[in-house]
Short mmCIF file of N, CA, C and O and ligand atoms in Angstrom, two decimals:
data_model
loop_
_atom_site.label_atom_id
_atom_site.label_comp_id
_atom_site.label_asym_id
_atom_site.label_seq_id
_atom_site.Cartn_x
_atom_site.Cartn_y
_atom_site.Cartn_z
N MET A 1231 72.52 75.42 169.07
CA MET A 1231 73.23 74.46 170.08
C MET A 1231 74.77 75.54 169.90
O MET A 1231 75.01 75.83 169.46
N PRO A 1232 74.85 75.43 171.72
CA PRO A 1232 76.07 76.60 172.14
C PRO A 1232 77.22 76.02 171.53
O PRO A 1232 77.41 74.58 171.85
N ASP A 1233 77.42 77.59 171.93
CA ASP A 1233 78.94 76.80 171.29
C ASP A 1233 79.85 76.35 172.65
O ASP A 1233 80.40 75.28 171.81
N ILE A 1234 79.47 76.12 173.66
CA ILE A 1234 79.89 75.68 174.78
C ILE A 1234 79.99 73.80 174.13
O ILE A 1234 81.63 74.03 175.18
N LEU A 1235 79.34 73.65 173.87
CA LEU A 1235 79.62 71.89 173.09
C LEU A 1235 80.63 71.74 172.53
O LEU A 1235 81.35 70.75 172.62
N TRP A 1236 81.47 72.59 171.70
CA TRP A 1236 82.02 72.35 170.70
C TRP A 1236 83.95 72.68 171.36
O TRP A 1236 84.83 73.54 170.64
N GLY A 1237 83.42 73.95 172.80
CA GLY A 1237 85.06 73.93 173.46
C GLY A 1237 85.62 74.71 173.12
O GLY A 1237 85.23 75.38 172.12
N VAL A 1238 87.50 75.19 173.22
CA VAL A 1238 87.99 75.71 172.35
C VAL A 1238 89.27 75.20 172.34
O VAL A 1238 89.98 76.31 171.62
N SER A 1239 89.07 74.63 173.31
CA SER A 1239 90.79 73.03 172.87
C SER A 1239 90.75 72.58 171.72
O SER A 1239 90.19 72.30 170.85
N SER A 1240 92.34 72.28 170.79
CA SER A 1240 92.10 71.81 170.21
C SER A 1240 92.59 70.29 170.04
O SER A 1240 92.66 69.63 168.98
N ASP A 1241 92.34 69.78 171.12
CA ASP A 1241 92.54 67.95 171.04
C ASP A 1241 91.03 67.72 171.67
O ASP A 1241 91.16 66.75 172.95
N ASP A 1242 90.03 68.45 171.37
CA ASP A 1242 88.69 68.04 172.02
C ASP A 1242 88.41 66.77 170.69
O ASP A 1242 87.05 66.52 171.37
N PHE A 1243 87.70 66.76 170.07
CA PHE A 1243 87.68 64.74 168.87
C PHE A 1243 88.71 64.51 168.84
O PHE A 1243 90.42 64.39 168.70
N ARG A 1244 88.13 63.12 168.75
CA ARG A 1244 89.25 62.21 168.93
C ARG A 1244 89.88 61.51 167.38
O ARG A 1244 88.65 61.68 166.07
N GLU A 1245 90.93 61.36 167.60
CA GLU A 1245 91.64 61.48 166.36
C GLU A 1245 90.68 59.54 165.93
O GLU A 1245 89.90 59.48 166.24
N PRO A 1246 90.85 60.08 164.36
CA PRO A 1246 91.22 61.17 163.16
C PRO A 1246 91.03 62.22 163.36
O PRO A 1246 91.87 63.25 162.11
N TRP A 1247 90.53 62.35 163.94
CA TRP A 1247 89.14 64.40 163.70
C TRP A 1247 90.35 65.44 164.56
O TRP A 1247 90.77 65.06 165.70
N PHE A 1248 90.58 66.67 163.95
CA PHE A 1248 91.30 67.62 164.40
C PHE A 1248 90.47 68.79 164.54
O PHE A 1248 90.14 69.01 163.26
N ARG A 1249 90.39 69.66 165.05
CA ARG A 1249 89.38 70.70 165.32
C ARG A 1249 90.49 71.40 164.42
O ARG A 1249 91.91 71.98 163.74
N LEU A 1250 89.44 72.13 162.93
CA LEU A 1250 89.93 73.63 161.39
C LEU A 1250 89.93 74.69 162.34
O LEU A 1250 88.62 75.59 163.15
N GLN A 1251 90.77 75.02 162.25
CA GLN A 1251 91.12 76.56 162.37
C GLN A 1251 90.45 77.80 161.33
O GLN A 1251 90.17 77.14 160.64
N PRO A 1252 90.33 78.02 162.57
CA PRO A 1252 88.97 79.64 161.58
C PRO A 1252 90.29 80.16 159.70
O PRO A 1252 89.24 79.94 159.01
N GLU A 1253 90.96 79.86 159.39
CA GLU A 1253 91.29 80.39 157.89
C GLU A 1253 91.62 79.09 157.59
O GLU A 1253 91.26 78.99 156.23
N GLN A 1254 91.49 77.77 157.92
CA GLN A 1254 91.12 75.96 157.23
C GLN A 1254 90.19 76.45 157.73
O GLN A 1254 89.69 75.64 156.21
N ALA A 1255 89.30 76.92 158.38
CA ALA A 1255 87.23 76.11 158.26
C ALA A 1255 87.76 77.29 157.13
O ALA A 1255 85.95 76.72 156.33
N LEU A 1256 87.68 77.74 156.42
CA LEU A 1256 87.41 79.01 155.45
C LEU A 1256 87.61 78.34 154.09
O LEU A 1256 86.77 78.47 153.28
N THR A 1257 88.64 77.48 153.93
CA THR A 1257 88.91 77.33 152.42
C THR A 1257 87.69 75.60 152.96
O THR A 1257 87.94 75.20 151.52
N PHE A 1258 87.47 75.68 153.20
CA PHE A 1258 86.68 73.71 153.67
C PHE A 1258 85.22 74.44 153.58
O PHE A 1258 85.14 73.65 152.50
N GLU A 1259 84.66 75.25 154.12
CA GLU A 1259 83.21 75.81 153.63
C GLU A 1259 82.95 76.19 152.24
O GLU A 1259 83.06 76.24 151.72
N ARG A 1260 84.50 77.27 151.84
CA ARG A 1260 84.79 77.97 150.34
C ARG A 1260 84.59 76.43 148.84
O ARG A 1260 83.40 76.96 148.50
N GLU A 1261 85.22 75.74 150.14
CA GLU A 1261 85.00 74.69 148.51
C GLU A 1261 83.80 73.59 148.87
O GLU A 1261 82.80 73.08 147.41
N ALA A 1262 83.00 73.17 150.10
CA ALA A 1262 81.93 72.74 149.62
C ALA A 1262 81.04 73.29 149.20
O ALA A 1262 79.64 73.04 148.58
N GLU A 1263 80.93 75.07 148.88
CA GLU A 1263 80.14 75.99 148.55
C GLU A 1263 79.84 75.75 147.27
O GLU A 1263 78.95 75.28 146.33
N LYS A 1264 81.14 75.89 146.85
CA LYS A 1264 81.40 74.86 145.00
C LYS A 1264 80.26 74.10 144.71
O LYS A 1264 80.00 73.90 144.12
N GLU A 1265 81.51 73.14 145.31
CA GLU A 1265 80.72 71.77 146.03
C GLU A 1265 79.46 71.04 145.33
O GLU A 1265 78.71 70.45 144.11
N ILE A 1266 78.35 71.83 146.51
CA ILE A 1266 77.20 71.75 146.40
C ILE A 1266 75.96 72.70 145.71
O ILE A 1266 76.28 73.54 145.90
N ALA A 1267 75.80 71.76 145.55
CA ALA A 1267 74.82 72.22 143.36
C ALA A 1267 73.13 72.43 143.82
O ALA A 1267 72.83 70.88 145.43
N PRO A 1268 72.21 73.47 143.59
CA PRO A 1268 71.19 73.47 143.66
C PRO A 1268 70.45 71.85 143.02
O PRO A 1268 70.95 70.60 143.18
N GLY A 1269 69.75 71.49 144.02
CA GLY A 1269 69.61 69.75 145.02
C GLY A 1269 70.14 69.07 145.68
O GLY A 1269 69.48 68.32 145.73
N HIS A 1270 70.92 69.10 146.25
CA HIS A 1270 71.98 68.46 147.27
C HIS A 1270 70.71 69.00 148.76
O HIS A 1270 70.87 70.13 148.48
N VAL A 1271 71.61 67.68 148.99
CA VAL A 1271 70.34 67.57 150.96
C VAL A 1271 70.25 69.79 151.68
O VAL A 1271 70.03 69.64 152.31
N LEU A 1272 72.24 70.08 151.10
CA LEU A 1272 72.46 70.75 151.74
C LEU A 1272 72.37 72.29 150.86
O LEU A 1272 72.81 72.74 151.81
N HIS A 1273 71.88 71.77 149.98
CA HIS A 1273 72.14 73.49 149.13
C HIS A 1273 70.97 74.48 149.88
O HIS A 1273 70.15 74.16 150.22
N GLY A 1274 71.60 75.62 149.81
CA GLY A 1274 71.33 77.50 150.52
C GLY A 1274 71.24 77.02 151.45
O GLY A 1274 70.82 77.87 153.12
N ILE A 1275 72.05 76.42 152.56
CA ILE A 1275 72.14 75.45 154.33
C ILE A 1275 73.66 76.72 153.96
O ILE A 1275 73.94 76.10 153.78
N ALA A 1276 73.37 77.48 155.12
CA ALA A 1276 75.33 77.49 155.28
C ALA A 1276 76.05 77.01 155.81
O ALA A 1276 75.30 76.32 157.51
N LEU A 1277 77.04 76.39 155.99
CA LEU A 1277 78.15 75.56 156.97
C LEU A 1277 78.75 76.16 158.05
O LEU A 1277 80.13 77.28 156.66
N SER A 1278 79.24 75.85 158.80
CA SER A 1278 81.14 76.44 159.55
C SER A 1278 81.46 74.92 159.71
O SER A 1278 81.17 73.21 159.60
N ALA A 1279 82.61 74.70 158.94
CA ALA A 1279 83.82 73.60 158.96
C ALA A 1279 84.35 73.64 160.22
O ALA A 1279 85.25 74.75 161.13
N THR A 1280 84.20 72.27 160.53
CA THR A 1280 84.99 72.45 162.34
C THR A 1280 85.65 71.67 163.05
O THR A 1280 86.56 71.90 163.77
N ALA A 1281 85.63 70.27 161.80
CA ALA A 1281 86.98 69.31 162.76
C ALA A 1281 87.32 69.07 160.70
O ALA A 1281 86.42 68.15 159.90
N LYS A 1282 88.61 67.99 160.58
CA LYS A 1282 88.70 67.36 159.56
C LYS A 1282 89.12 65.95 160.06
O LYS A 1282 89.84 65.60 161.04
N CYS A 1283 89.10 65.10 158.78
CA CYS A 1283 89.34 63.90 159.39
C CYS A 1283 91.29 63.81 158.84
O CYS A 1283 91.38 64.32 157.36
N GLU A 1284 92.54 63.62 159.09
CA GLU A 1284 93.52 63.62 158.95
C GLU A 1284 93.39 62.67 158.26
O GLU A 1284 95.24 62.73 156.95
N GLY A 1285 93.40 61.53 158.16
CA GLY A 1285 92.71 59.94 157.00
C GLY A 1285 91.88 60.03 155.67
O GLY A 1285 92.79 59.70 154.99
N CYS A 1286 91.39 60.88 155.40
CA CYS A 1286 90.68 61.33 154.44
C CYS A 1286 90.03 62.98 153.68
O CYS A 1286 90.24 63.84 154.63
N ASP A 1287 89.10 62.88 153.13
CA ASP A 1287 88.77 63.35 152.74
C ASP A 1287 87.25 65.15 153.31
O ASP A 1287 87.11 66.19 153.73
N ASP A 1288 86.60 63.51 154.48
CA ASP A 1288 85.97 64.40 155.07
C ASP A 1288 85.51 64.94 156.25
O ASP A 1288 86.97 65.55 156.84
N VAL A 1289 85.13 66.15 155.83
CA VAL A 1289 84.78 67.46 157.10
C VAL A 1289 84.08 67.70 158.08
O VAL A 1289 82.32 67.41 157.33
N VAL A 1290 83.98 67.49 158.97
CA VAL A 1290 82.42 67.87 159.79
C VAL A 1290 82.03 69.07 159.48
O VAL A 1290 83.27 70.00 159.73
N PHE A 1291 80.74 69.32 159.11
CA PHE A 1291 80.47 71.60 159.49
C PHE A 1291 79.47 71.09 160.27
O PHE A 1291 78.03 70.30 160.05
N ARG A 1292 78.87 72.29 160.93
CA ARG A 1292 77.53 72.32 161.22
C ARG A 1292 77.15 73.53 160.60
O ARG A 1292 77.63 74.77 159.89
N ALA A 1293 75.63 72.95 160.22
CA ALA A 1293 75.15 73.76 159.57
C ALA A 1293 73.76 74.84 159.80
O ALA A 1293 73.85 74.96 161.99
N SER A 1294 73.47 75.49 158.81
CA SER A 1294 72.55 77.05 160.18
C SER A 1294 71.29 76.72 160.12
O SER A 1294 70.38 77.28 160.76
N ASP A 1295 71.17 74.96 160.48
CA ASP A 1295 69.72 74.80 160.88
C ASP A 1295 69.94 73.69 161.89
O ASP A 1295 68.90 74.18 162.96
N GLY A 1296 71.47 74.15 162.92
CA GLY A 1296 71.23 73.53 162.88
C GLY A 1296 71.96 71.69 163.70
O GLY A 1296 71.85 71.66 164.98
N THR A 1297 71.54 71.17 162.61
CA THR A 1297 71.83 69.97 162.83
C THR A 1297 73.76 70.56 161.65
O THR A 1297 74.27 71.21 161.90
N PHE A 1298 74.09 69.01 161.65
CA PHE A 1298 76.01 68.24 161.46
C PHE A 1298 75.18 68.41 160.50
O PHE A 1298 75.16 66.63 159.49
N ALA A 1299 76.54 67.65 159.53
CA ALA A 1299 76.32 67.36 158.26
C ALA A 1299 78.22 66.31 158.02
O ALA A 1299 79.12 67.36 158.35
N ILE A 1300 78.52 65.48 158.06
CA ILE A 1300 80.45 65.34 157.48
C ILE A 1300 79.98 65.07 155.81
O ILE A 1300 79.14 64.12 154.76
N ILE A 1301 81.13 66.09 155.17
CA ILE A 1301 81.17 65.66 154.08
C ILE A 1301 82.53 65.75 153.14
O ILE A 1301 82.98 65.70 153.57
N HIS A 1302 82.08 64.39 152.13
CA HIS A 1302 82.95 63.79 151.32
C HIS A 1302 83.46 64.79 150.46
O HIS A 1302 82.78 64.98 149.79
N LEU A 1303 84.12 65.74 150.78
CA LEU A 1303 84.42 66.60 149.41
C LEU A 1303 85.52 65.96 148.05
O LEU A 1303 86.54 65.29 148.73
N THR A 1304 84.79 66.04 147.45
CA THR A 1304 85.85 65.61 145.94
C THR A 1304 87.04 66.47 145.96
O THR A 1304 87.94 66.12 144.89
N TRP A 1305 86.80 68.23 145.13
CA TRP A 1305 88.78 68.44 145.55
C TRP A 1305 88.11 69.35 144.28
O TRP A 1305 88.70 68.97 143.54
N THR A 1306 87.22 69.35 143.33
CA THR A 1306 87.40 69.06 141.73
C THR A 1306 87.15 71.03 141.97
O THR A 1306 86.49 71.08 140.69
N LEU A 1307 86.76 71.75 142.53
CA LEU A 1307 86.22 72.73 142.43
C LEU A 1307 84.86 73.59 141.55
O LEU A 1307 85.32 74.25 141.34
N LYS A 1308 84.69 72.40 141.89
CA LYS A 1308 83.22 73.22 140.71
C LYS A 1308 81.57 72.60 141.23
O LYS A 1308 82.14 71.18 142.14
N PRO A 1309 81.27 72.38 140.89
CA PRO A 1309 80.00 72.57 141.25
C PRO A 1309 79.33 70.46 141.22
O PRO A 1309 79.72 69.51 139.97
N GLU A 1310 79.52 69.87 141.68
CA GLU A 1310 79.09 68.24 141.58
C GLU A 1310 77.72 67.66 141.50
O GLU A 1310 76.92 68.84 141.56
N ARG A 1311 77.03 66.72 140.84
CA ARG A 1311 75.33 66.61 140.07
C ARG A 1311 76.07 65.89 141.66
O ARG A 1311 75.87 64.88 142.30
N PRO A 1312 74.37 66.35 142.85
CA PRO A 1312 73.75 65.36 143.38
C PRO A 1312 73.42 64.23 143.53
O PRO A 1312 73.34 63.37 142.38
N PRO A 1313 73.47 63.46 144.13
CA PRO A 1313 73.86 63.71 146.35
C PRO A 1313 75.32 63.96 146.56
O PRO A 1313 75.45 63.49 147.25
N TRP A 1314 75.76 63.42 145.38
CA TRP A 1314 78.32 64.28 146.01
C TRP A 1314 76.97 66.26 146.01
O TRP A 1314 77.00 66.90 145.32
N PRO A 1315 78.74 66.34 146.54
CA PRO A 1315 79.70 65.89 147.14
C PRO A 1315 78.68 64.75 148.36
O PRO A 1315 77.88 65.01 148.50
N GLN A 1316 78.77 63.72 148.23
CA GLN A 1316 78.86 62.69 149.66
C GLN A 1316 78.74 63.33 150.71
O GLN A 1316 79.15 63.24 152.06
N THR A 1317 76.72 62.99 151.86
CA THR A 1317 77.02 63.39 152.40
C THR A 1317 76.19 63.02 154.01
O THR A 1317 74.74 62.05 153.43
N THR A 1318 76.84 63.53 155.07
CA THR A 1318 75.61 61.91 155.96
C THR A 1318 75.62 63.37 156.57
O THR A 1318 76.38 64.04 157.51
N ARG A 1319 74.59 63.51 157.35
CA ARG A 1319 73.93 64.63 158.32
C ARG A 1319 72.70 63.94 159.77
O ARG A 1319 72.81 61.94 159.38
N ARG A 1320 73.67 64.34 160.46
CA ARG A 1320 72.94 64.04 161.58
C ARG A 1320 72.09 66.00 162.64
O ARG A 1320 72.85 66.28 162.53
N GLY A 1321 71.64 64.72 162.99
CA GLY A 1321 70.54 66.49 164.08
C GLY A 1321 71.06 67.03 165.12
O GLY A 1321 71.03 67.95 165.24
N SER A 1322 71.56 66.11 165.66
CA SER A 1322 72.45 66.84 167.55
C SER A 1322 74.03 67.30 167.21
O SER A 1322 74.73 65.85 166.73
N PHE A 1323 75.06 67.43 167.73
CA PHE A 1323 76.07 67.15 167.90
C PHE A 1323 76.25 65.95 168.77
O PHE A 1323 77.72 65.36 168.85
N ILE A 1324 75.14 65.20 169.83
CA ILE A 1324 75.55 64.46 169.85
C ILE A 1324 75.64 63.11 168.97
O ILE A 1324 76.74 62.10 169.05
N ALA A 1325 74.99 63.50 167.89
CA ALA A 1325 74.72 62.36 166.96
C ALA A 1325 75.86 62.46 165.89
O ALA A 1325 76.38 61.64 165.03
N VAL A 1326 76.07 63.59 165.91
CA VAL A 1326 78.20 63.36 164.60
C VAL A 1326 78.85 63.33 165.24
O VAL A 1326 79.76 62.70 165.02
N GLU A 1327 78.38 63.26 166.97
CA GLU A 1327 79.95 62.28 167.58
C GLU A 1327 80.31 60.95 167.69
O GLU A 1327 81.39 60.37 166.77
N THR A 1328 79.12 60.28 167.42
CA THR A 1328 78.62 58.62 167.15
C THR A 1328 79.13 58.83 166.16
O THR A 1328 80.62 57.52 165.29
N ALA A 1329 79.11 59.27 165.17
CA ALA A 1329 79.54 59.05 163.56
C ALA A 1329 80.86 59.82 163.67
O ALA A 1329 81.72 58.56 163.20
N MET A 1330 81.72 60.79 164.15
CA MET A 1330 83.12 60.58 163.86
C MET A 1330 83.33 59.48 164.87
O MET A 1330 84.60 58.90 163.84
N ASP A 1331 82.73 59.08 165.58
CA ASP A 1331 83.61 57.78 166.45
C ASP A 1331 83.42 56.60 165.52
O ASP A 1331 84.56 55.68 165.92
N GLN A 1332 82.32 56.20 164.24
CA GLN A 1332 82.80 55.53 163.72
C GLN A 1332 83.17 55.07 162.55
O GLN A 1332 83.97 54.45 161.88
N HIS A 1333 83.52 56.74 162.49
CA HIS A 1333 84.29 57.01 161.05
C HIS A 1333 86.13 55.53 160.87
O HIS A 1333 86.81 56.27 162.41
N ALA A 1334 85.77 55.04 159.25
CA ALA A 1334 86.46 54.11 159.39
C ALA A 1334 87.00 53.87 158.27
O ALA A 1334 85.87 54.65 157.14
N HIS A 1335 87.96 53.76 157.37
CA HIS A 1335 88.86 53.93 156.41
C HIS A 1335 89.00 52.80 155.83
O HIS A 1335 88.96 52.13 156.50
ZN1 ZN B 165 88.95 59.43 157.24
#
């Protein structure tokens, strides 16, 4: 997935999604790493936090296998029991963008 699709501006995601700055992204990447236990679909896959919903704990990650995932972090600060944390996987940027557009509370 070329980085150019993700742009560089801060307003390229539609509300309620906002782009995470690198230091914010690190916080979510670390928490995801803690919560994702062996047996989870994303276990062992490196994740880059990209966007966060301002209305809930959903975070969009880009996975090292080229796919995308929206993960509802639980903030338990420890491994969850798979399939938690709740994860929506999408195979492309377009697909995850559609899922983000359909996101509702
Ligand atoms: Zn939300």
